[in-house]
mmCIF file of C-alpha atoms in Angstrom:
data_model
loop_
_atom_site.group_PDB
_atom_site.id
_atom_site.type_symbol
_atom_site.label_atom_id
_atom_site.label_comp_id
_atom_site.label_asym_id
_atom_site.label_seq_id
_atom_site.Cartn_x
_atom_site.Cartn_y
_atom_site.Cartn_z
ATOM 1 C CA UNK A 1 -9.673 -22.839 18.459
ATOM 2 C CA UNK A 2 -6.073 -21.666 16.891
ATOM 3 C CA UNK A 3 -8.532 -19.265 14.654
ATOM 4 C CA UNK A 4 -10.064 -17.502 17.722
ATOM 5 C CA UNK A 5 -7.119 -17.370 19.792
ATOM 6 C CA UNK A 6 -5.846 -15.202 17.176
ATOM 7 C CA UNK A 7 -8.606 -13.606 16.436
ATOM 8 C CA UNK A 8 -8.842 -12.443 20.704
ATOM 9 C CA UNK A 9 -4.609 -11.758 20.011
ATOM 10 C CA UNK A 10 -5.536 -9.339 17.372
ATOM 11 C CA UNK A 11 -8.394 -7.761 18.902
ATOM 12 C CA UNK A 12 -5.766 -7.594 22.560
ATOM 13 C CA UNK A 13 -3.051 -5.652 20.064
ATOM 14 C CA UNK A 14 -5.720 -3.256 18.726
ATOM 15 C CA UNK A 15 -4.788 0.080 21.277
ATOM 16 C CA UNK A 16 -1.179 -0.128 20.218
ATOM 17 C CA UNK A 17 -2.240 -0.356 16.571
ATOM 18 C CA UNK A 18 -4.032 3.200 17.181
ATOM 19 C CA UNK A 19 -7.936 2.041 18.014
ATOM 20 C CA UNK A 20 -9.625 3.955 20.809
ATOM 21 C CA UNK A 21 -10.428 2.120 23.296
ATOM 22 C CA UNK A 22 -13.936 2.825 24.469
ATOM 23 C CA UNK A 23 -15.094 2.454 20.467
ATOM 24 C CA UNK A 24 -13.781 -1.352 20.851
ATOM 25 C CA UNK A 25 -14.898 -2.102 24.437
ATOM 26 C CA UNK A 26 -18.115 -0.576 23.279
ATOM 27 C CA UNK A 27 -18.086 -3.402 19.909
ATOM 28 C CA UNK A 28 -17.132 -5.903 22.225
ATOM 29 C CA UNK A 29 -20.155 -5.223 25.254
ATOM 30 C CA UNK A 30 -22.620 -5.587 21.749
ATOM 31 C CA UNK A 31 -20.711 -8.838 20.269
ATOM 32 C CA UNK A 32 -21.621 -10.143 23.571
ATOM 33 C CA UNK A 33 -25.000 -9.421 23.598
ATOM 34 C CA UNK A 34 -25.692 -10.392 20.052
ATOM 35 C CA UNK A 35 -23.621 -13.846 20.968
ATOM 36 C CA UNK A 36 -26.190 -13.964 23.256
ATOM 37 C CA UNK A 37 -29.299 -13.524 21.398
ATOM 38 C CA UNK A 38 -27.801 -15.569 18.798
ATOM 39 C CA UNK A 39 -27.720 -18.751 21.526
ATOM 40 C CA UNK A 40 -31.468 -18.468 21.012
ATOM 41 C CA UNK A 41 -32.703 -17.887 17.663
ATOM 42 C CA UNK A 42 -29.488 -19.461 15.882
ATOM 43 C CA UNK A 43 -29.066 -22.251 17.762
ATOM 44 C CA UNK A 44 -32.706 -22.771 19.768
ATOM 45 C CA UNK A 45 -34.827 -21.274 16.907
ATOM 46 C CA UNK A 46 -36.417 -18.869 19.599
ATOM 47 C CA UNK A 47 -36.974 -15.291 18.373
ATOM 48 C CA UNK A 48 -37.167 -13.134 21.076
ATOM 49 C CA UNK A 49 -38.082 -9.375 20.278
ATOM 50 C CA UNK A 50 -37.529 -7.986 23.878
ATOM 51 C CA UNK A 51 -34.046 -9.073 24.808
ATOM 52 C CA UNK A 52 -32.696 -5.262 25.131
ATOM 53 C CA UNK A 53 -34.673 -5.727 28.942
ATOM 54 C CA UNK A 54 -32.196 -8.323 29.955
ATOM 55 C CA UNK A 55 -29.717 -5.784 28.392
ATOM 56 C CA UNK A 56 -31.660 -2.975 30.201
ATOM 57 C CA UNK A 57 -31.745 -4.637 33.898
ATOM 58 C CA UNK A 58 -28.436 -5.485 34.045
ATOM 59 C CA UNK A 59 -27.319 -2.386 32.892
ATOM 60 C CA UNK A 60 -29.378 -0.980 35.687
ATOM 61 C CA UNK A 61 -28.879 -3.768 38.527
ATOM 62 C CA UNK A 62 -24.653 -3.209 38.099
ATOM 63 C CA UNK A 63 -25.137 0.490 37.499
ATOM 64 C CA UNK A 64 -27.335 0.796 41.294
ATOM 65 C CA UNK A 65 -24.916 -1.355 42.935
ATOM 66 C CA UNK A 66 -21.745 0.404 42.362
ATOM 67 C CA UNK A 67 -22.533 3.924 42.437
ATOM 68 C CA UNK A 68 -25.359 3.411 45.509
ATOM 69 C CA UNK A 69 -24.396 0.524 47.384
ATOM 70 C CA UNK A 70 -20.363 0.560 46.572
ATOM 71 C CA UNK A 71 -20.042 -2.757 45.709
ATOM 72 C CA UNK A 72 -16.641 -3.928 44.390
ATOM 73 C CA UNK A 73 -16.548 -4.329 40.673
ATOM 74 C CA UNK A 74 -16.844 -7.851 40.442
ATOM 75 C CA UNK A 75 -19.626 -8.295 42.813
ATOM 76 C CA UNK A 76 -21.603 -5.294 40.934
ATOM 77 C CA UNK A 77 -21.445 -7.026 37.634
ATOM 78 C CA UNK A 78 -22.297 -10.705 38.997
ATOM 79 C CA UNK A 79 -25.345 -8.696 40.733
ATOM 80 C CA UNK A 80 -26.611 -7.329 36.869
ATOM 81 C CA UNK A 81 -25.959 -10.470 35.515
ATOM 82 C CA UNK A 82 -28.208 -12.515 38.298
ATOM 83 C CA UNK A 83 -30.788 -10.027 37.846
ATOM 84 C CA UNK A 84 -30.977 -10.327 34.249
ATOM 85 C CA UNK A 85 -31.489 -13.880 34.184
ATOM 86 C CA UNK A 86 -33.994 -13.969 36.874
ATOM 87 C CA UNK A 87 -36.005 -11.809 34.629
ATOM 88 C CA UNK A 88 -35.512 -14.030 31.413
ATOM 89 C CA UNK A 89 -36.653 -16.686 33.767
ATOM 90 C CA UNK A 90 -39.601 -15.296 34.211
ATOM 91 C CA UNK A 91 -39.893 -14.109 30.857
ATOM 92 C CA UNK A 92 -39.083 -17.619 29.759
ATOM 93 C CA UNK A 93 -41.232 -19.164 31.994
ATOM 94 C CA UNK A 94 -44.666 -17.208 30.337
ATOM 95 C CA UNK A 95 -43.178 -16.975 26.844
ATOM 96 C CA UNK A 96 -42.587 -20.799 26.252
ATOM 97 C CA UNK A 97 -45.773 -21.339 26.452
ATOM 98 C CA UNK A 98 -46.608 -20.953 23.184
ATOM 99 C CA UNK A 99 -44.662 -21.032 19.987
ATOM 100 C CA UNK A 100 -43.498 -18.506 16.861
ATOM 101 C CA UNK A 101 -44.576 -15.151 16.567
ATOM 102 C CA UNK A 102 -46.930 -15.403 19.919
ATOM 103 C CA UNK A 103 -43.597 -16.137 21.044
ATOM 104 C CA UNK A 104 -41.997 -13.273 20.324
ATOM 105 C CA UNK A 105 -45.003 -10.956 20.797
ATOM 106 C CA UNK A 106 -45.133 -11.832 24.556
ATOM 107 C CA UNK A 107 -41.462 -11.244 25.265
ATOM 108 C CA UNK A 108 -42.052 -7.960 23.112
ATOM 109 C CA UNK A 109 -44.996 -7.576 25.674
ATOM 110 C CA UNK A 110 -42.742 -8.037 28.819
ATOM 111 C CA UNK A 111 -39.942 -6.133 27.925
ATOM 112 C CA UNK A 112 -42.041 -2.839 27.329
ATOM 113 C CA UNK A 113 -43.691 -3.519 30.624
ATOM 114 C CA UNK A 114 -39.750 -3.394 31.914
ATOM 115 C CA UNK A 115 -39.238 -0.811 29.930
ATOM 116 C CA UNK A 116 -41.905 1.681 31.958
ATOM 117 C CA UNK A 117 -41.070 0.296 34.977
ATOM 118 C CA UNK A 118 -37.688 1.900 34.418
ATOM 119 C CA UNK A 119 -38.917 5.007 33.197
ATOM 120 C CA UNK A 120 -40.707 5.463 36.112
ATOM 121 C CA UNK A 121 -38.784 3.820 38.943
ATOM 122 C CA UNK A 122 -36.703 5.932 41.107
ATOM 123 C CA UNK A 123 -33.484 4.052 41.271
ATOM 124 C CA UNK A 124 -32.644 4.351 37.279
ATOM 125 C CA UNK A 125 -33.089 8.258 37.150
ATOM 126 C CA UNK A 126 -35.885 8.465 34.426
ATOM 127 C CA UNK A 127 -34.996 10.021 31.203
ATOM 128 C CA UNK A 128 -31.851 11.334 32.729
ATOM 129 C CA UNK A 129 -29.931 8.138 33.605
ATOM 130 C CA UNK A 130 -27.784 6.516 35.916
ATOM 131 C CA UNK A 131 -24.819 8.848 35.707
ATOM 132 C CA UNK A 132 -21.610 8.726 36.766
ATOM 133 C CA UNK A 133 -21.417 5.153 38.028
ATOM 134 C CA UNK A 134 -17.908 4.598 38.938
ATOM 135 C CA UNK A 135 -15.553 1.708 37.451
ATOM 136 C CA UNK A 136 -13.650 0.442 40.714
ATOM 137 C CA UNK A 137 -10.732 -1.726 40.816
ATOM 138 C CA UNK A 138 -9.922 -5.546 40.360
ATOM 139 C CA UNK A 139 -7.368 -7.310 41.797
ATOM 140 C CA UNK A 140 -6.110 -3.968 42.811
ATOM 141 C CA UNK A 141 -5.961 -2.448 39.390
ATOM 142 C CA UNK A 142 -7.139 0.785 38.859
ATOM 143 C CA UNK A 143 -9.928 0.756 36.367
ATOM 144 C CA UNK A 144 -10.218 4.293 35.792
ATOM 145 C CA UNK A 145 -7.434 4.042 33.121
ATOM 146 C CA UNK A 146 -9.260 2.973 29.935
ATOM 147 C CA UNK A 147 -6.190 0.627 28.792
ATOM 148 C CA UNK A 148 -6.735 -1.111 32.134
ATOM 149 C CA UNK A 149 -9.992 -1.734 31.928
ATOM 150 C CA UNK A 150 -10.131 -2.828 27.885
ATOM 151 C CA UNK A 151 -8.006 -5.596 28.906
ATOM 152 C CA UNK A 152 -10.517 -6.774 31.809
ATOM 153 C CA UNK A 153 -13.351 -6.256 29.022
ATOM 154 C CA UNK A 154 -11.446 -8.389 26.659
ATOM 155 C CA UNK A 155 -11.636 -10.894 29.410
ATOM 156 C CA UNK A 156 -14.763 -10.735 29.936
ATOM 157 C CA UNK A 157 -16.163 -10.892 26.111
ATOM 158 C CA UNK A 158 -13.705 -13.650 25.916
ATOM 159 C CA UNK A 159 -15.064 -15.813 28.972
ATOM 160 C CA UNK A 160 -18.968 -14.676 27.164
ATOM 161 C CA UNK A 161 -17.837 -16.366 24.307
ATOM 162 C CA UNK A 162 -16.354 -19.321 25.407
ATOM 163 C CA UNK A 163 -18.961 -20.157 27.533
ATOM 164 C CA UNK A 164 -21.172 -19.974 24.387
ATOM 165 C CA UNK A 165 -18.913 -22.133 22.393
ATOM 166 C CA UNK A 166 -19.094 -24.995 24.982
ATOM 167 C CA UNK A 167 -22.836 -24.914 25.322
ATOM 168 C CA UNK A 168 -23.308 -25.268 20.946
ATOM 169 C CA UNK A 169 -20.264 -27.769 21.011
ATOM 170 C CA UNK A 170 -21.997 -30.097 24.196
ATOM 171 C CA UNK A 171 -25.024 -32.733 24.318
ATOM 172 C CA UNK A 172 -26.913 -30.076 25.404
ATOM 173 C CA UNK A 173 -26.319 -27.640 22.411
ATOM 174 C CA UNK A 174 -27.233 -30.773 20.439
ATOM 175 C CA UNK A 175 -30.428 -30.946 21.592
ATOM 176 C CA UNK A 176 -31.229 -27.278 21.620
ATOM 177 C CA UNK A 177 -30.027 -27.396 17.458
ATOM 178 C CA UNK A 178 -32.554 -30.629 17.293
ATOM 179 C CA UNK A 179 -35.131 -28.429 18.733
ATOM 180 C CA UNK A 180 -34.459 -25.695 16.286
ATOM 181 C CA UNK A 181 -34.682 -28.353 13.278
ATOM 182 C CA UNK A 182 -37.417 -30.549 14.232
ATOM 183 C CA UNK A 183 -39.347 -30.167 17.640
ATOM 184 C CA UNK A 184 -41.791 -32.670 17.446
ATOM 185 C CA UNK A 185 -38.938 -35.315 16.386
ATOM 186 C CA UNK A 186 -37.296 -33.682 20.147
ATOM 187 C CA UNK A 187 -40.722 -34.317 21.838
ATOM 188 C CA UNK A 188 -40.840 -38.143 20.624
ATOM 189 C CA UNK A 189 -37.053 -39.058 21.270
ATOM 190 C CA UNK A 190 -38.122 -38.061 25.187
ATOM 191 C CA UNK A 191 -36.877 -34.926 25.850
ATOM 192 C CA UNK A 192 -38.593 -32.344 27.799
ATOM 193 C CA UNK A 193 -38.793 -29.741 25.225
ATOM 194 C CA UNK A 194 -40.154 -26.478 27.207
ATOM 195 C CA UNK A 195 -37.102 -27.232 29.848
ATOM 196 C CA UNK A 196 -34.284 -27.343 27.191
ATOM 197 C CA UNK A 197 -36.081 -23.977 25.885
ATOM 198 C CA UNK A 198 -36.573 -22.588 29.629
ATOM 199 C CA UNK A 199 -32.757 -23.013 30.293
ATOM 200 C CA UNK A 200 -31.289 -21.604 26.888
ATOM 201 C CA UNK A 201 -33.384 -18.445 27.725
ATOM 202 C CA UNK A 202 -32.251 -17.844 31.184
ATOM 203 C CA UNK A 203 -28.505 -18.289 29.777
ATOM 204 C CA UNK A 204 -28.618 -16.144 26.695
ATOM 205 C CA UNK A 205 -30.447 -13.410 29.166
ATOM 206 C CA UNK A 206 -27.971 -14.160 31.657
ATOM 207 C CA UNK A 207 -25.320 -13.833 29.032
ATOM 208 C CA UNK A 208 -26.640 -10.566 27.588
ATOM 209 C CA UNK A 209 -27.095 -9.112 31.480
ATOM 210 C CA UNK A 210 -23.167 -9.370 31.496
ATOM 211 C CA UNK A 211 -23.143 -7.334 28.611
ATOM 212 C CA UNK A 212 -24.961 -4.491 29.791
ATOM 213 C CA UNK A 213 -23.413 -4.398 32.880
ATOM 214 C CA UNK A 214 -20.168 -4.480 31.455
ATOM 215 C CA UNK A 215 -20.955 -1.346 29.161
ATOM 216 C CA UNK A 216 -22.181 0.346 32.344
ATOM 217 C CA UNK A 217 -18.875 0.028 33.633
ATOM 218 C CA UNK A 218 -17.141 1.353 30.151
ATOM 219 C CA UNK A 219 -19.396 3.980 29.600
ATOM 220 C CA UNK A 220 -20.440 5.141 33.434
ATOM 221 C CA UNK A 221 -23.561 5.205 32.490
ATOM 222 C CA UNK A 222 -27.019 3.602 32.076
ATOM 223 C CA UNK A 223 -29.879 4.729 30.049
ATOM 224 C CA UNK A 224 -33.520 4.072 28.852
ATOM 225 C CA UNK A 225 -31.654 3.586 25.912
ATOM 226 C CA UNK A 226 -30.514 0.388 26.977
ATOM 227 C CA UNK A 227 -34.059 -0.984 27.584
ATOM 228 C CA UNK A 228 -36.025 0.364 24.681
ATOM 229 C CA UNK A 229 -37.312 -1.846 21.896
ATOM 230 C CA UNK A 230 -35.188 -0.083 19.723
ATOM 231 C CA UNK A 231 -32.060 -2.081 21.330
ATOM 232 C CA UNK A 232 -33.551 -5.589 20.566
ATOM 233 C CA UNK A 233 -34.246 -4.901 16.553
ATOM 234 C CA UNK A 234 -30.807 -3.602 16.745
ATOM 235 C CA UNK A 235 -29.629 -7.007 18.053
ATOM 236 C CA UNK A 236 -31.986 -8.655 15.761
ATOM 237 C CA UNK A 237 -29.892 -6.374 12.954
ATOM 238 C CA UNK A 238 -26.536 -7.463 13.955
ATOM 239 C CA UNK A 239 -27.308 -11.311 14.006
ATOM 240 C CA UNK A 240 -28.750 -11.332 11.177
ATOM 241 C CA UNK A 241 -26.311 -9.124 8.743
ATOM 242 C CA UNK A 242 -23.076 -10.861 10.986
ATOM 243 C CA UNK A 243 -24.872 -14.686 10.118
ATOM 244 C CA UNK A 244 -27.565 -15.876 12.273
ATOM 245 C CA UNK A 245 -26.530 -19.878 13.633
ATOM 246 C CA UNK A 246 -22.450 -19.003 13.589
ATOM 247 C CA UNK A 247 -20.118 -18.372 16.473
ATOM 248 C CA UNK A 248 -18.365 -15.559 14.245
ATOM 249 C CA UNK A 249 -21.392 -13.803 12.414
ATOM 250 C CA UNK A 250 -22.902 -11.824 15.634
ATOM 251 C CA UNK A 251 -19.501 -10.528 16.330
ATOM 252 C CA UNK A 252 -19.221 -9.598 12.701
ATOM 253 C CA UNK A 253 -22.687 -7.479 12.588
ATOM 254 C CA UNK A 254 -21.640 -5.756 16.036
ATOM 255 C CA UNK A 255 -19.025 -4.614 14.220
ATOM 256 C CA UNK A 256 -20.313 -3.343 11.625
ATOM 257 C CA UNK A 257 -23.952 -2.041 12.771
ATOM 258 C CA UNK A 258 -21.771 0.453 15.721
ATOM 259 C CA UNK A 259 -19.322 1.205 13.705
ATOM 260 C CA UNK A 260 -22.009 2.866 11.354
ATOM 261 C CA UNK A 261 -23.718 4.572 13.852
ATOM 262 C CA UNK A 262 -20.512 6.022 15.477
ATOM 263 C CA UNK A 263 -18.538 6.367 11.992
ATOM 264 C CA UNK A 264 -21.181 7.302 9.285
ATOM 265 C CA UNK A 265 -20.530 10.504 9.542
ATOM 266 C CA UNK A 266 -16.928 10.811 9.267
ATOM 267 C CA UNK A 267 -17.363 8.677 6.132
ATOM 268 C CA UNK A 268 -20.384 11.226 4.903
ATOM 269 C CA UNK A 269 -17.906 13.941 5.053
ATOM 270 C CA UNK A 270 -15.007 12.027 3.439
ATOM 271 C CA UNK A 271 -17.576 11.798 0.405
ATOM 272 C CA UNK A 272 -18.167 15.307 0.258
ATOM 273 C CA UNK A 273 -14.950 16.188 0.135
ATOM 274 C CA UNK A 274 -14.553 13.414 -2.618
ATOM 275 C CA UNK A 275 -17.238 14.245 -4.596
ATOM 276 C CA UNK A 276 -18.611 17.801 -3.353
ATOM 277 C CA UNK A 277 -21.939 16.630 -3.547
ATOM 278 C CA UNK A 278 -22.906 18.509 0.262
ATOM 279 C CA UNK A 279 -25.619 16.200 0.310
ATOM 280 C CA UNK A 280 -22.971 13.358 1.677
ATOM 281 C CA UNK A 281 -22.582 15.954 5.250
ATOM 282 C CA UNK A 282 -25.991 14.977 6.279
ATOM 283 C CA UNK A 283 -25.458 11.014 6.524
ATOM 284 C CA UNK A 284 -24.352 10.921 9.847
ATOM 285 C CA UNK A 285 -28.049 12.390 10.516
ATOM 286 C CA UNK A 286 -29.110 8.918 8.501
ATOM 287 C CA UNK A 287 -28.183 6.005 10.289
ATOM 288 C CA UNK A 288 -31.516 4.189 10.175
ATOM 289 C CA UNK A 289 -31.318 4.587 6.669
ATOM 290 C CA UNK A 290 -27.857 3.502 6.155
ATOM 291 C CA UNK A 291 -28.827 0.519 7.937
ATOM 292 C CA UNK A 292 -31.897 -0.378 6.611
ATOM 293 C CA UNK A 293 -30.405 -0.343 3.148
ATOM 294 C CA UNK A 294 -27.482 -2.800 4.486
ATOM 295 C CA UNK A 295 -30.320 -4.993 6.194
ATOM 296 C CA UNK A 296 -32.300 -4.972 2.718
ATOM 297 C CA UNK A 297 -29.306 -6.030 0.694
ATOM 298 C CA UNK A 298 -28.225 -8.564 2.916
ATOM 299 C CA UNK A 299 -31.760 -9.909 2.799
ATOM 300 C CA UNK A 300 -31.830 -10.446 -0.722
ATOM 301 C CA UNK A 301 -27.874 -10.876 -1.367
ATOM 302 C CA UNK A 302 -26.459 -12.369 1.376
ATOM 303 C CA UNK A 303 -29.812 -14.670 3.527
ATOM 304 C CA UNK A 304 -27.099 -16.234 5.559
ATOM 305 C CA UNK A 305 -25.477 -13.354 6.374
ATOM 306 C CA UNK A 306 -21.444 -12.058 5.731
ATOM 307 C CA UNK A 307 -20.019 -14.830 8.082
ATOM 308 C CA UNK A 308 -22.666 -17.529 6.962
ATOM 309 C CA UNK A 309 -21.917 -16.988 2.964
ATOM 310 C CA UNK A 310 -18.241 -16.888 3.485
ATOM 311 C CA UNK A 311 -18.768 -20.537 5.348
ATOM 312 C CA UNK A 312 -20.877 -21.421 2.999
ATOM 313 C CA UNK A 313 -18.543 -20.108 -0.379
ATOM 314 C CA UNK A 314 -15.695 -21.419 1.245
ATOM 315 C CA UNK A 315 -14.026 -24.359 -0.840
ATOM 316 C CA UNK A 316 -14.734 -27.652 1.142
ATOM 317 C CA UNK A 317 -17.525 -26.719 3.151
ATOM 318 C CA UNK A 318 -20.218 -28.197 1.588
#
């Protein structure tokens, strides 16, 4: 606990050490959600390719009700974050029906249904968004200043993660880690398998609502973007390259994955300049690349991911 208190120190010292703001609020809103996902397949042993619709709704559902309905801030987010886990109880309740990659495959099936309905509903604006949605106040603090409202994110990733940490460290993470080892063994000790499975869905959905609602409010902004299956490989990506089954690794391959897609091409150009090959000016036009060569190392260098090999390297921890 002494470790991630000063990890949360470090990251609450970062604007005075000359990060932008809205670059770490943004790694923080995607730490969250792959905390989130990683609740489920790291610790449940549920894949789940269509999370980015819990991401999506909630994004959505906080976005309509502070720009349309002028809901305070607090109230707008709690409304994303309900609405997101009513839909991963629904998706929950179809998808636990059956087990592995039918699994996935219908929560892949549900969240492009999601998907179109927000491309075509009204209320989310389409291809164009849901611009300008405004930020509010809390507590009577002005959250139009960006330094303001990092420290209220910071809170909020903070409370995400705790929350996640309890649930692993309880009886009830144990059984969800049991399930993820050896389901049939859960079945015959007596517990109700499908309901421990039911409930760790709605919270990691729940969990990743408050992460898209949250980068609503950063941003001012939701998009299709948000939704789009794209979102949950990229999830998928960050779990797995942070280490999939630790509390650290998610936040680790947020990190890394968005700062890559908003860095690679300042780092393209530094390596032109280096090496005047004009080749390196393009990368920023390469993400997907740049990624997929990370992902394909990591698969074959590092199958527990950078957090998980560290763990597992470190002296003692075997």
């Amino acid at each position: 606990m002494l470790g991630y208190a000063a990890l949360f120190a470090v990251v609450a010292a970062l604007p005075f050490l000359g990060a932008y703001p809205i670059f770490v609020m943004k790694v923080m809103c995607y730490a969250l959600f792959a905390c989130a996902f990683n609740l489920l397949i790291g610790f449940t042993g549920l894949l789940s390719f269509g999370h980015a619709a819990f991401l999506g709704a909630a994004a959505y559902a906080a976005g309509h009700a502070l720009k349309v309905w002028g809901l305070p801030m607090p109230l707008g987010v709690l409304f994303g974050v309900l609405m997101a886990a009513l839909a991963g109880a629904a998706f929950g309740w179809l998808a636990i029906r059956r087990s592995g990659i039918y699994f996935s495959m219908i929560t892949l099936a549900l969240a492009q249904m999601l998907f179109f309905f927000f491309l075509q509903a009204p209320f989310t604006g389409g291809e164009d968004g849901l611009q300008s949605v405004p930020r509010g106040t809390l507590l009577g603090l002005d959250l139009s200043s960006d330094l303001t409202l990092y420290y209220v994110v910071l809170g909020i990733f903070a409370l995400g993660f705790w929350l996640i940490y309890r649930t692993v460290h309880s009886p009830f993470g144990q059984v969800l880690t049991s399930i993820r080892e050896n389901e049939a063994r859960a079945i015959s000790l007596g517990y109700d398998v499908d309901r421990f499975k039911l409930v760790a869905f709605v919270l990691s959905a729940g969990l990743a609502g408050l992460a898209g609602a949250t980068k609503t409010l950063v941003l001012g902004f939701a998009t299709l973007t948000d939704a789009v299956w794209t979102t949950s490989g990229a999830v998928i990506l960050m779990t797995l390259v942070g280490g999939m089954g630790t509390m650290l690794g998610p936040i680790v391959g947020a990190l890394i994955i968005i700062a890559l897609e908003n860095k690679i091409g300042d780092f393209g150009k530094a390596l032109a300049d280096l090496t005047g090959v004009a080749w390196f000016n393009g990368l920023g036009e390469s993400v997907s690349l740049v990624t997929g060569l990370i992902f394909i190392v990591c698969v074959l260098a590092f199958r527990r991911g950078v957090v998980g090999e560290i763990l597992h390297r470190w002296p003692g921890r075997r």
